[in-house]
JSON list of C-alpha atoms in Angstrom, two decimals:
[
{"chain": "A", "resi": 1, "resn": "ILE", "atom": "CA", "xyz": [0.59, -70.90, -117.79]},
{"chain": "A", "resi": 2, "resn": "HIS", "atom": "CA", "xyz": [2.17, -68.26, -115.67]},
{"chain": "A", "resi": 3, "resn": "LEU", "atom": "CA", "xyz": [-1.70, -66.76, -115.26]},
{"chain": "A", "resi": 4, "resn": "MET", "atom": "CA", "xyz": [-3.03, -70.55, -114.09]},
{"chain": "A", "resi": 5, "resn": "MET", "atom": "CA", "xyz": [-0.26, -70.88, -111.78]},
{"chain": "A", "resi": 6, "resn": "LEU", "atom": "CA", "xyz": [-1.34, -67.26, -110.62]},
{"chain": "A", "resi": 7, "resn": "VAL", "atom": "CA", "xyz": [-4.85, -68.36, -110.25]},
{"chain": "A", "resi": 8, "resn": "ILE", "atom": "CA", "xyz": [-3.86, -72.15, -108.45]},
{"chain": "A", "resi": 9, "resn": "PHE", "atom": "CA", "xyz": [-1.52, -69.77, -106.41]},
{"chain": "A", "resi": 10, "resn": "MET", "atom": "CA", "xyz": [-3.88, -67.50, -105.57]},
{"chain": "A", "resi": 11, "resn": "ASN", "atom": "CA", "xyz": [-6.46, -70.26, -104.66]},
{"chain": "A", "resi": 12, "resn": "GLY", "atom": "CA", "xyz": [-4.40, -72.34, -102.98]},
{"chain": "A", "resi": 13, "resn": "PRO", "atom": "CA", "xyz": [-3.74, -70.03, -99.91]},
{"chain": "A", "resi": 14, "resn": "ARG", "atom": "CA", "xyz": [-7.46, -69.38, -99.46]},
{"chain": "A", "resi": 15, "resn": "LYS", "atom": "CA", "xyz": [-8.48, -73.13, -99.58]},
{"chain": "A", "resi": 16, "resn": "SER", "atom": "CA", "xyz": [-5.32, -73.55, -96.67]},
{"chain": "A", "resi": 17, "resn": "THR", "atom": "CA", "xyz": [-6.71, -70.44, -95.19]},
{"chain": "A", "resi": 18, "resn": "ASN", "atom": "CA", "xyz": [-10.68, -71.92, -94.80]},
{"chain": "A", "resi": 19, "resn": "ILE", "atom": "CA", "xyz": [-9.08, -74.85, -93.61]},
{"chain": "A", "resi": 20, "resn": "GLN", "atom": "CA", "xyz": [-7.07, -72.99, -90.98]},
{"chain": "A", "resi": 21, "resn": "LYS", "atom": "CA", "xyz": [-9.93, -71.46, -89.99]},
{"chain": "A", "resi": 22, "resn": "ILE", "atom": "CA", "xyz": [-12.06, -74.37, -89.55]},
{"chain": "A", "resi": 23, "resn": "GLN", "atom": "CA", "xyz": [-9.34, -75.82, -87.34]},
{"chain": "A", "resi": 24, "resn": "HIS", "atom": "CA", "xyz": [-9.38, -72.93, -85.66]},
{"chain": "A", "resi": 25, "resn": "GLN", "atom": "CA", "xyz": [-12.88, -72.96, -84.77]},
{"chain": "A", "resi": 26, "resn": "SER", "atom": "CA", "xyz": [-12.64, -76.63, -84.12]},
{"chain": "A", "resi": 27, "resn": "LYS", "atom": "CA", "xyz": [-10.17, -75.74, -81.59]},
{"chain": "A", "resi": 28, "resn": "ARG", "atom": "CA", "xyz": [-11.77, -72.60, -80.20]},
{"chain": "A", "resi": 29, "resn": "HIS", "atom": "CA", "xyz": [-15.13, -74.98, -80.09]},
{"chain": "A", "resi": 30, "resn": "GLN", "atom": "CA", "xyz": [-13.22, -77.74, -77.91]},
{"chain": "A", "resi": 31, "resn": "CYS", "atom": "CA", "xyz": [-11.62, -75.08, -75.99]},
{"chain": "A", "resi": 32, "resn": "GLN", "atom": "CA", "xyz": [-14.99, -73.48, -75.44]},
{"chain": "A", "resi": 33, "resn": "THR", "atom": "CA", "xyz": [-16.39, -76.54, -74.39]},
{"chain": "A", "resi": 34, "resn": "THR", "atom": "CA", "xyz": [-13.45, -77.40, -72.07]},
{"chain": "A", "resi": 35, "resn": "PHE", "atom": "CA", "xyz": [-13.97, -73.88, -70.29]},
{"chain": "A", "resi": 36, "resn": "ARG", "atom": "CA", "xyz": [-17.84, -74.76, -70.12]},
{"chain": "A", "resi": 37, "resn": "LYS", "atom": "CA", "xyz": [-17.21, -77.91, -68.17]},
{"chain": "A", "resi": 38, "resn": "TYR", "atom": "CA", "xyz": [-14.35, -76.45, -66.39]},
{"chain": "A", "resi": 39, "resn": "ARG", "atom": "CA", "xyz": [-16.72, -73.77, -65.28]},
{"chain": "A", "resi": 40, "resn": "THR", "atom": "CA", "xyz": [-19.62, -76.02, -64.30]},
{"chain": "A", "resi": 41, "resn": "LYS", "atom": "CA", "xyz": [-17.08, -78.10, -62.35]},
{"chain": "A", "resi": 42, "resn": "SER", "atom": "CA", "xyz": [-15.97, -74.66, -60.73]},
{"chain": "A", "resi": 43, "resn": "LYS", "atom": "CA", "xyz": [-19.64, -73.70, -59.73]},
{"chain": "A", "resi": 44, "resn": "CYS", "atom": "CA", "xyz": [-19.70, -77.40, -58.15]},
{"chain": "A", "resi": 45, "resn": "MET", "atom": "CA", "xyz": [-17.00, -76.40, -56.05]},
{"chain": "A", "resi": 46, "resn": "LYS", "atom": "CA", "xyz": [-17.73, -73.29, -55.22]},
{"chain": "A", "resi": 47, "resn": "ARG", "atom": "CA", "xyz": [-20.99, -74.57, -53.99]},
{"chain": "A", "resi": 48, "resn": "VAL", "atom": "CA", "xyz": [-19.42, -76.92, -52.11]},
{"chain": "A", "resi": 49, "resn": "LEU", "atom": "CA", "xyz": [-17.13, -73.95, -50.76]},
{"chain": "A", "resi": 50, "resn": "ARG", "atom": "CA", "xyz": [-19.83, -72.14, -49.71]},
{"chain": "A", "resi": 51, "resn": "ILE", "atom": "CA", "xyz": [-21.47, -74.90, -47.80]},
{"chain": "A", "resi": 52, "resn": "SER", "atom": "CA", "xyz": [-18.29, -75.81, -45.86]},
{"chain": "A", "resi": 53, "resn": "GLU", "atom": "CA", "xyz": [-18.19, -72.14, -45.26]},
{"chain": "A", "resi": 54, "resn": "ALA", "atom": "CA", "xyz": [-21.52, -71.70, -44.21]},
{"chain": "A", "resi": 55, "resn": "LEU", "atom": "CA", "xyz": [-21.06, -74.97, -41.65]},
{"chain": "A", "resi": 56, "resn": "ARG", "atom": "CA", "xyz": [-17.80, -72.63, -40.54]},
{"chain": "A", "resi": 57, "resn": "ALA", "atom": "CA", "xyz": [-19.84, -69.96, -40.16]},
{"chain": "A", "resi": 58, "resn": "LYS", "atom": "CA", "xyz": [-22.59, -71.89, -38.05]},
{"chain": "A", "resi": 59, "resn": "SER", "atom": "CA", "xyz": [-20.03, -73.80, -36.08]},
{"chain": "A", "resi": 60, "resn": "TYR", "atom": "CA", "xyz": [-18.67, -70.34, -35.31]},
{"chain": "A", "resi": 61, "resn": "ILE", "atom": "CA", "xyz": [-22.18, -68.95, -34.70]},
{"chain": "A", "resi": 62, "resn": "MET", "atom": "CA", "xyz": [-22.02, -71.78, -31.98]},
{"chain": "A", "resi": 63, "resn": "ARG", "atom": "CA", "xyz": [-18.91, -70.62, -30.46]},
{"chain": "A", "resi": 64, "resn": "LYS", "atom": "CA", "xyz": [-20.32, -67.02, -30.03]},
{"chain": "A", "resi": 65, "resn": "MET", "atom": "CA", "xyz": [-23.22, -69.05, -28.27]},
{"chain": "A", "resi": 66, "resn": "LEU", "atom": "CA", "xyz": [-21.15, -70.56, -25.90]},
{"chain": "A", "resi": 67, "resn": "VAL", "atom": "CA", "xyz": [-19.04, -67.60, -24.95]},
{"chain": "A", "resi": 68, "resn": "LYS", "atom": "CA", "xyz": [-22.46, -65.98, -24.36]},
{"chain": "A", "resi": 69, "resn": "PHE", "atom": "CA", "xyz": [-23.30, -68.89, -22.12]},
{"chain": "A", "resi": 70, "resn": "CYS", "atom": "CA", "xyz": [-20.14, -68.39, -20.22]},
{"chain": "A", "resi": 71, "resn": "LYS", "atom": "CA", "xyz": [-20.46, -64.75, -19.34]},
{"chain": "A", "resi": 72, "resn": "LYS", "atom": "CA", "xyz": [-23.72, -65.35, -18.23]},
{"chain": "A", "resi": 73, "resn": "ILE", "atom": "CA", "xyz": [-22.44, -68.11, -16.14]},
{"chain": "A", "resi": 74, "resn": "ARG", "atom": "CA", "xyz": [-19.73, -65.75, -14.67]},
{"chain": "A", "resi": 75, "resn": "LYS", "atom": "CA", "xyz": [-22.09, -63.41, -14.05]},
{"chain": "A", "resi": 76, "resn": "PHE", "atom": "CA", "xyz": [-24.09, -66.40, -12.05]},
{"chain": "A", "resi": 77, "resn": "ALA", "atom": "CA", "xyz": [-21.13, -67.22, -10.21]},
{"chain": "A", "resi": 78, "resn": "LYS", "atom": "CA", "xyz": [-21.00, -63.58, -8.73]},
{"chain": "A", "resi": 79, "resn": "LYS", "atom": "CA", "xyz": [-23.96, -64.67, -6.87]},
{"chain": "A", "resi": 80, "resn": "ARG", "atom": "CA", "xyz": [-22.46, -67.76, -6.10]},
{"chain": "A", "resi": 81, "resn": "VAL", "atom": "CA", "xyz": [-22.65, -67.04, -2.14]},
{"chain": "A", "resi": 82, "resn": "GLU", "atom": "CA", "xyz": [-26.49, -66.14, -2.60]},
{"chain": "A", "resi": 83, "resn": "SER", "atom": "CA", "xyz": [-26.87, -69.33, -4.48]},
{"chain": "A", "resi": 84, "resn": "ASP", "atom": "CA", "xyz": [-25.19, -71.28, -2.43]},
{"chain": "A", "resi": 85, "resn": "ASN", "atom": "CA", "xyz": [-27.27, -69.95, 0.51]},
{"chain": "A", "resi": 86, "resn": "ILE", "atom": "CA", "xyz": [-30.48, -71.16, -1.48]},
{"chain": "A", "resi": 87, "resn": "LEU", "atom": "CA", "xyz": [-29.19, -74.36, -1.88]},
{"chain": "A", "resi": 88, "resn": "LEU", "atom": "CA", "xyz": [-28.46, -75.03, 1.59]},
{"chain": "A", "resi": 89, "resn": "ASN", "atom": "CA", "xyz": [-31.60, -74.18, 2.71]},
{"chain": "A", "resi": 90, "resn": "ILE", "atom": "CA", "xyz": [-33.29, -76.59, 0.14]},
{"chain": "A", "resi": 91, "resn": "LEU", "atom": "CA", "xyz": [-30.83, -79.37, 1.15]},
{"chain": "A", "resi": 92, "resn": "LEU", "atom": "CA", "xyz": [-31.71, -78.45, 4.70]},
{"chain": "A", "resi": 93, "resn": "ILE", "atom": "CA", "xyz": [-35.48, -78.77, 4.11]},
{"chain": "A", "resi": 94, "resn": "ALA", "atom": "CA", "xyz": [-34.86, -81.67, 1.71]},
{"chain": "A", "resi": 95, "resn": "SER", "atom": "CA", "xyz": [-32.78, -83.53, 5.18]},
{"chain": "A", "resi": 96, "resn": "GLU", "atom": "CA", "xyz": [-35.18, -82.27, 7.60]},
{"chain": "A", "resi": 97, "resn": "ASP", "atom": "CA", "xyz": [-38.09, -84.05, 5.69]},
{"chain": "A", "resi": 98, "resn": "GLN", "atom": "CA", "xyz": [-35.86, -87.43, 5.23]},
{"chain": "A", "resi": 99, "resn": "ILE", "atom": "CA", "xyz": [-35.47, -87.49, 9.03]},
{"chain": "A", "resi": 100, "resn": "ARG", "atom": "CA", "xyz": [-38.92, -86.45, 9.66]},
{"chain": "A", "resi": 101, "resn": "CYS", "atom": "CA", "xyz": [-40.61, -89.15, 7.30]},
{"chain": "A", "resi": 102, "resn": "PRO", "atom": "CA", "xyz": [-38.19, -91.92, 6.67]},
{"chain": "A", "resi": 103, "resn": "ASP", "atom": "CA", "xyz": [-39.62, -94.08, 3.98]},
{"chain": "A", "resi": 104, "resn": "GLY", "atom": "CA", "xyz": [-43.05, -91.84, 3.93]},
{"chain": "A", "resi": 105, "resn": "ILE", "atom": "CA", "xyz": [-44.59, -89.19, 2.20]},
{"chain": "A", "resi": 106, "resn": "PHE", "atom": "CA", "xyz": [-44.02, -86.14, 3.73]},
{"chain": "A", "resi": 107, "resn": "VAL", "atom": "CA", "xyz": [-46.45, -82.97, 2.59]},
{"chain": "A", "resi": 108, "resn": "SER", "atom": "CA", "xyz": [-47.33, -79.62, 4.17]},
{"chain": "A", "resi": 109, "resn": "SER", "atom": "CA", "xyz": [-45.77, -80.70, 7.91]},
{"chain": "A", "resi": 110, "resn": "GLN", "atom": "CA", "xyz": [-47.67, -84.47, 7.85]},
{"chain": "A", "resi": 111, "resn": "CYS", "atom": "CA", "xyz": [-45.84, -87.55, 7.18]},
{"chain": "A", "resi": 112, "resn": "PHE", "atom": "CA", "xyz": [-47.91, -90.49, 5.28]},
{"chain": "A", "resi": 113, "resn": "LYS", "atom": "CA", "xyz": [-47.10, -94.31, 5.09]},
{"chain": "A", "resi": 114, "resn": "VAL", "atom": "CA", "xyz": [-48.70, -96.76, 3.23]},
{"chain": "A", "resi": 115, "resn": "LEU", "atom": "CA", "xyz": [-48.71, -100.55, 4.58]},
{"chain": "A", "resi": 116, "resn": "ARG", "atom": "CA", "xyz": [-48.45, -102.30, 1.87]},
{"chain": "A", "resi": 117, "resn": "ASP", "atom": "CA", "xyz": [-47.78, -105.93, 3.58]},
{"chain": "A", "resi": 118, "resn": "GLN", "atom": "CA", "xyz": [-51.65, -106.99, 2.97]},
{"chain": "A", "resi": 119, "resn": "THR", "atom": "CA", "xyz": [-55.05, -104.84, 2.39]},
{"chain": "A", "resi": 120, "resn": "SER", "atom": "CA", "xyz": [-57.35, -105.22, 5.66]},
{"chain": "A", "resi": 121, "resn": "ASN", "atom": "CA", "xyz": [-60.70, -103.58, 6.48]},
{"chain": "A", "resi": 122, "resn": "TRP", "atom": "CA", "xyz": [-61.11, -100.45, 8.51]},
{"chain": "A", "resi": 123, "resn": "THR", "atom": "CA", "xyz": [-60.88, -101.72, 11.97]},
{"chain": "A", "resi": 124, "resn": "ASP", "atom": "CA", "xyz": [-57.70, -103.55, 10.89]},
{"chain": "A", "resi": 125, "resn": "ALA", "atom": "CA", "xyz": [-56.03, -101.16, 9.34]},
{"chain": "A", "resi": 126, "resn": "GLU", "atom": "CA", "xyz": [-56.45, -98.83, 12.42]},
{"chain": "A", "resi": 127, "resn": "GLU", "atom": "CA", "xyz": [-54.73, -101.62, 14.42]},
{"chain": "A", "resi": 128, "resn": "GLN", "atom": "CA", "xyz": [-51.94, -102.14, 11.87]},
{"chain": "A", "resi": 129, "resn": "CYS", "atom": "CA", "xyz": [-50.84, -98.32, 11.99]},
{"chain": "A", "resi": 130, "resn": "GLN", "atom": "CA", "xyz": [-50.86, -98.68, 15.90]},
{"chain": "A", "resi": 131, "resn": "SER", "atom": "CA", "xyz": [-48.43, -101.62, 15.56]},
{"chain": "A", "resi": 132, "resn": "GLN", "atom": "CA", "xyz": [-45.82, -99.73, 13.52]},
{"chain": "A", "resi": 133, "resn": "GLY", "atom": "CA", "xyz": [-46.48, -96.72, 16.33]},
{"chain": "A", "resi": 134, "resn": "LEU", "atom": "CA", "xyz": [-48.50, -94.65, 14.32]},
{"chain": "A", "resi": 135, "resn": "VAL", "atom": "CA", "xyz": [-52.01, -93.74, 13.90]},
{"chain": "A", "resi": 136, "resn": "LEU", "atom": "CA", "xyz": [-54.67, -93.80, 11.17]},
{"chain": "A", "resi": 137, "resn": "ALA", "atom": "CA", "xyz": [-54.13, -90.85, 8.70]},
{"chain": "A", "resi": 138, "resn": "GLU", "atom": "CA", "xyz": [-55.80, -87.73, 8.87]},
{"chain": "A", "resi": 139, "resn": "PRO", "atom": "CA", "xyz": [-54.95, -85.87, 5.82]},
{"chain": "A", "resi": 140, "resn": "SER", "atom": "CA", "xyz": [-55.95, -82.19, 6.07]},
{"chain": "A", "resi": 141, "resn": "ASP", "atom": "CA", "xyz": [-58.16, -81.10, 2.97]},
{"chain": "A", "resi": 142, "resn": "THR", "atom": "CA", "xyz": [-55.26, -78.50, 1.76]},
{"chain": "A", "resi": 143, "resn": "VAL", "atom": "CA", "xyz": [-52.99, -81.53, 1.35]},
{"chain": "A", "resi": 144, "resn": "VAL", "atom": "CA", "xyz": [-55.11, -84.53, 0.06]},
{"chain": "A", "resi": 145, "resn": "VAL", "atom": "CA", "xyz": [-55.25, -83.96, -3.45]},
{"chain": "A", "resi": 146, "resn": "THR", "atom": "CA", "xyz": [-51.42, -83.81, -3.31]},
{"chain": "A", "resi": 147, "resn": "VAL", "atom": "CA", "xyz": [-50.95, -86.96, -1.13]},
{"chain": "A", "resi": 148, "resn": "ARG", "atom": "CA", "xyz": [-53.19, -88.54, -3.62]},
{"chain": "A", "resi": 149, "resn": "ARG", "atom": "CA", "xyz": [-51.33, -87.82, -6.67]},
{"chain": "A", "resi": 150, "resn": "ILE", "atom": "CA", "xyz": [-48.02, -89.02, -5.24]},
{"chain": "A", "resi": 151, "resn": "LEU", "atom": "CA", "xyz": [-49.85, -92.13, -3.60]},
{"chain": "A", "resi": 152, "resn": "LEU", "atom": "CA", "xyz": [-50.96, -92.96, -7.95]},
{"chain": "A", "resi": 153, "resn": "GLU", "atom": "CA", "xyz": [-47.01, -91.91, -9.09]},
{"chain": "A", "resi": 154, "resn": "LYS", "atom": "CA", "xyz": [-45.70, -94.38, -6.14]},
{"chain": "A", "resi": 155, "resn": "TYR", "atom": "CA", "xyz": [-48.18, -97.08, -5.96]},
{"chain": "A", "resi": 156, "resn": "GLY", "atom": "CA", "xyz": [-50.33, -97.05, -8.85]},
{"chain": "A", "resi": 157, "resn": "ASN", "atom": "CA", "xyz": [-54.10, -97.61, -8.53]},
{"chain": "A", "resi": 158, "resn": "GLY", "atom": "CA", "xyz": [-55.52, -98.93, -5.17]},
{"chain": "A", "resi": 159, "resn": "SER", "atom": "CA", "xyz": [-57.55, -97.76, -2.15]},
{"chain": "A", "resi": 160, "resn": "PHE", "atom": "CA", "xyz": [-56.30, -96.12, 1.31]},
{"chain": "A", "resi": 161, "resn": "TRP", "atom": "CA", "xyz": [-58.68, -96.49, 4.77]},
{"chain": "A", "resi": 162, "resn": "VAL", "atom": "CA", "xyz": [-58.17, -92.95, 6.24]},
{"chain": "A", "resi": 163, "resn": "ASN", "atom": "CA", "xyz": [-59.54, -92.45, 9.95]},
{"chain": "A", "resi": 164, "resn": "SER", "atom": "CA", "xyz": [-63.08, -91.09, 9.45]},
{"chain": "A", "resi": 165, "resn": "LYS", "atom": "CA", "xyz": [-66.34, -92.80, 9.44]},
{"chain": "A", "resi": 166, "resn": "GLY", "atom": "CA", "xyz": [-69.94, -92.06, 9.91]},
{"chain": "A", "resi": 167, "resn": "ASN", "atom": "CA", "xyz": [-72.11, -90.95, 12.96]},
{"chain": "A", "resi": 168, "resn": "GLY", "atom": "CA", "xyz": [-75.64, -91.34, 11.05]},
{"chain": "A", "resi": 169, "resn": "SER", "atom": "CA", "xyz": [-75.68, -87.55, 9.60]},
{"chain": "A", "resi": 170, "resn": "ASN", "atom": "CA", "xyz": [-72.09, -86.89, 8.46]},
{"chain": "A", "resi": 171, "resn": "PHE", "atom": "CA", "xyz": [-68.70, -88.35, 8.54]},
{"chain": "A", "resi": 172, "resn": "VAL", "atom": "CA", "xyz": [-66.43, -87.30, 11.36]},
{"chain": "A", "resi": 173, "resn": "TRP", "atom": "CA", "xyz": [-62.66, -87.41, 11.93]},
{"chain": "A", "resi": 174, "resn": "GLN", "atom": "CA", "xyz": [-62.22, -89.87, 14.61]},
{"chain": "A", "resi": 175, "resn": "ARG", "atom": "CA", "xyz": [-59.11, -87.92, 16.24]},
{"chain": "A", "resi": 176, "resn": "ARG", "atom": "CA", "xyz": [-59.76, -84.58, 15.56]},
{"chain": "A", "resi": 177, "resn": "SER", "atom": "CA", "xyz": [-63.25, -85.10, 16.48]},
{"chain": "A", "resi": 178, "resn": "MET", "atom": "CA", "xyz": [-64.00, -82.60, 13.40]},
{"chain": "A", "resi": 179, "resn": "ARG", "atom": "CA", "xyz": [-67.33, -83.27, 10.97]},
{"chain": "A", "resi": 180, "resn": "PHE", "atom": "CA", "xyz": [-66.44, -83.84, 7.56]},
{"chain": "A", "resi": 181, "resn": "ASP", "atom": "CA", "xyz": [-69.75, -82.78, 5.66]},
{"chain": "A", "resi": 182, "resn": "SER", "atom": "CA", "xyz": [-71.45, -84.17, 3.25]},
{"chain": "A", "resi": 183, "resn": "ASN", "atom": "CA", "xyz": [-71.43, -80.99, 1.00]},
{"chain": "A", "resi": 184, "resn": "ASN", "atom": "CA", "xyz": [-67.54, -80.94, 1.22]},
{"chain": "A", "resi": 185, "resn": "SER", "atom": "CA", "xyz": [-66.30, -80.45, -2.45]},
{"chain": "A", "resi": 186, "resn": "LEU", "atom": "CA", "xyz": [-63.83, -83.20, -1.95]},
{"chain": "A", "resi": 187, "resn": "TRP", "atom": "CA", "xyz": [-66.53, -86.08, -2.05]},
{"chain": "A", "resi": 188, "resn": "SER", "atom": "CA", "xyz": [-66.48, -88.11, -5.51]},
{"chain": "A", "resi": 189, "resn": "GLN", "atom": "CA", "xyz": [-69.64, -87.90, -7.35]},
{"chain": "A", "resi": 190, "resn": "GLY", "atom": "CA", "xyz": [-72.39, -89.49, -5.55]},
{"chain": "A", "resi": 191, "resn": "HIS", "atom": "CA", "xyz": [-71.07, -89.72, -2.22]},
{"chain": "A", "resi": 192, "resn": "PRO", "atom": "CA", "xyz": [-71.42, -89.86, 0.74]},
{"chain": "A", "resi": 193, "resn": "GLY", "atom": "CA", "xyz": [-75.42, -89.79, -0.21]},
{"chain": "A", "resi": 194, "resn": "ASP", "atom": "CA", "xyz": [-77.21, -91.85, 2.61]},
{"chain": "A", "resi": 195, "resn": "ARG", "atom": "CA", "xyz": [-73.83, -93.72, 3.19]},
{"chain": "A", "resi": 196, "resn": "VAL", "atom": "CA", "xyz": [-73.13, -91.86, 6.56]},
{"chain": "A", "resi": 197, "resn": "ASN", "atom": "CA", "xyz": [-74.07, -94.22, 9.07]},
{"chain": "A", "resi": 198, "resn": "PRO", "atom": "CA", "xyz": [-71.23, -96.06, 11.27]},
{"chain": "A", "resi": 199, "resn": "ARG", "atom": "CA", "xyz": [-71.05, -99.02, 9.09]},
{"chain": "A", "resi": 200, "resn": "TYR", "atom": "CA", "xyz": [-69.29, -96.35, 6.66]},
{"chain": "A", "resi": 201, "resn": "CYS", "atom": "CA", "xyz": [-66.10, -95.16, 6.55]},
{"chain": "A", "resi": 202, "resn": "LEU", "atom": "CA", "xyz": [-63.75, -92.83, 4.37]},
{"chain": "A", "resi": 203, "resn": "SER", "atom": "CA", "xyz": [-61.69, -94.27, 1.65]},
{"chain": "A", "resi": 204, "resn": "LEU", "atom": "CA", "xyz": [-59.33, -92.36, -0.24]},
{"chain": "A", "resi": 205, "resn": "LEU", "atom": "CA", "xyz": [-59.75, -93.66, -3.88]},
{"chain": "A", "resi": 206, "resn": "VAL", "atom": "CA", "xyz": [-56.10, -93.59, -5.79]},
{"chain": "A", "resi": 207, "resn": "SER", "atom": "CA", "xyz": [-57.04, -94.67, -9.50]},
{"chain": "A", "resi": 208, "resn": "SER", "atom": "CA", "xyz": [-55.44, -93.12, -12.96]},
{"chain": "A", "resi": 209, "resn": "GLU", "atom": "CA", "xyz": [-58.68, -93.00, -14.45]},
{"chain": "A", "resi": 210, "resn": "TYR", "atom": "CA", "xyz": [-60.56, -91.52, -11.85]},
{"chain": "A", "resi": 211, "resn": "TRP", "atom": "CA", "xyz": [-57.47, -88.92, -10.96]},
{"chain": "A", "resi": 212, "resn": "MET", "atom": "CA", "xyz": [-58.23, -87.44, -15.25]},
{"chain": "A", "resi": 213, "resn": "SER", "atom": "CA", "xyz": [-61.57, -87.54, -14.90]},
{"chain": "A", "resi": 214, "resn": "TYR", "atom": "CA", "xyz": [-62.08, -86.12, -10.86]},
{"chain": "A", "resi": 215, "resn": "PRO", "atom": "CA", "xyz": [-58.62, -84.87, -9.89]},
{"chain": "A", "resi": 216, "resn": "GLY", "atom": "CA", "xyz": [-60.13, -82.61, -6.92]},
{"chain": "A", "resi": 217, "resn": "GLN", "atom": "CA", "xyz": [-62.51, -85.46, -5.37]},
{"chain": "A", "resi": 218, "resn": "PRO", "atom": "CA", "xyz": [-60.30, -88.10, -3.94]},
{"chain": "A", "resi": 219, "resn": "TYR", "atom": "CA", "xyz": [-63.14, -89.56, -0.97]},
{"chain": "A", "resi": 220, "resn": "TYR", "atom": "CA", "xyz": [-65.64, -91.75, -1.10]},
{"chain": "A", "resi": 221, "resn": "SER", "atom": "CA", "xyz": [-68.17, -93.76, 1.23]},
{"chain": "A", "resi": 222, "resn": "HIS", "atom": "CA", "xyz": [-67.11, -97.14, 1.68]},
{"chain": "A", "resi": 223, "resn": "ASP", "atom": "CA", "xyz": [-68.40, -100.37, 4.31]},
{"chain": "A", "resi": 224, "resn": "CYS", "atom": "CA", "xyz": [-66.22, -100.54, 6.86]},
{"chain": "A", "resi": 225, "resn": "SER", "atom": "CA", "xyz": [-65.88, -104.23, 6.23]},
{"chain": "A", "resi": 226, "resn": "ASP", "atom": "CA", "xyz": [-63.98, -104.15, 2.94]},
{"chain": "A", "resi": 227, "resn": "ILE", "atom": "CA", "xyz": [-60.79, -105.91, 3.16]},
{"chain": "A", "resi": 228, "resn": "ASP", "atom": "CA", "xyz": [-59.69, -104.56, -0.09]},
{"chain": "A", "resi": 229, "resn": "GLN", "atom": "CA", "xyz": [-58.14, -101.40, 0.78]},
{"chain": "A", "resi": 230, "resn": "TYR", "atom": "CA", "xyz": [-54.57, -100.56, 2.32]},
{"chain": "A", "resi": 231, "resn": "PRO", "atom": "CA", "xyz": [-53.97, -98.43, 5.44]},
{"chain": "A", "resi": 232, "resn": "LEU", "atom": "CA", "xyz": [-52.75, -94.85, 5.18]},
{"chain": "A", "resi": 233, "resn": "CYS", "atom": "CA", "xyz": [-51.00, -94.11, 8.31]},
{"chain": "A", "resi": 234, "resn": "GLU", "atom": "CA", "xyz": [-49.29, -90.95, 9.67]}
]
């Protein structure tokens, strides 16, 4: 009996020890699982923190960039007198242009004005300019392409009479009495051709499509009686 009790006694604790081990392992597994979950969450939190830190770093970089920019402004401010003088000169030139050429197009000492009330033939265009105290324009070769671009930007597509007409062999600027040669690079393709007699006058073509294709060829010869063109005065 004593021996059996001893065996049971000895077996009992082993059994309970096994149960305790199982319970301990279960708790340990739960702890490990919980830890893993927490660790995963903590990794996510760390990522969030890293992103926020990165954002802070970026904002810090932006602040540094702004500081550098401010320093450049301070350096520029040291040259304020020079910059003010430059600005003053620009304003003076702009105001002089405005005084010289109110409501017109000022290009390289020439002031041009478009009469947009109605289109007319070449003779009437000349008279319309004179009625305004102006004359039909004679743009110099160096400014006409610029004038054409400004006309396109300001008024859109159109054709404009200028003060030149044929004399039988060439075109002539009427006030300057200067010949506008038929081989001048400012002529559009195919012009003037044989259209150089006195019934043909010089027209400045302003067209967005034509500007893209032939930006440096604004002139073409046109019948002086055409009434679909605007006077370009100066």
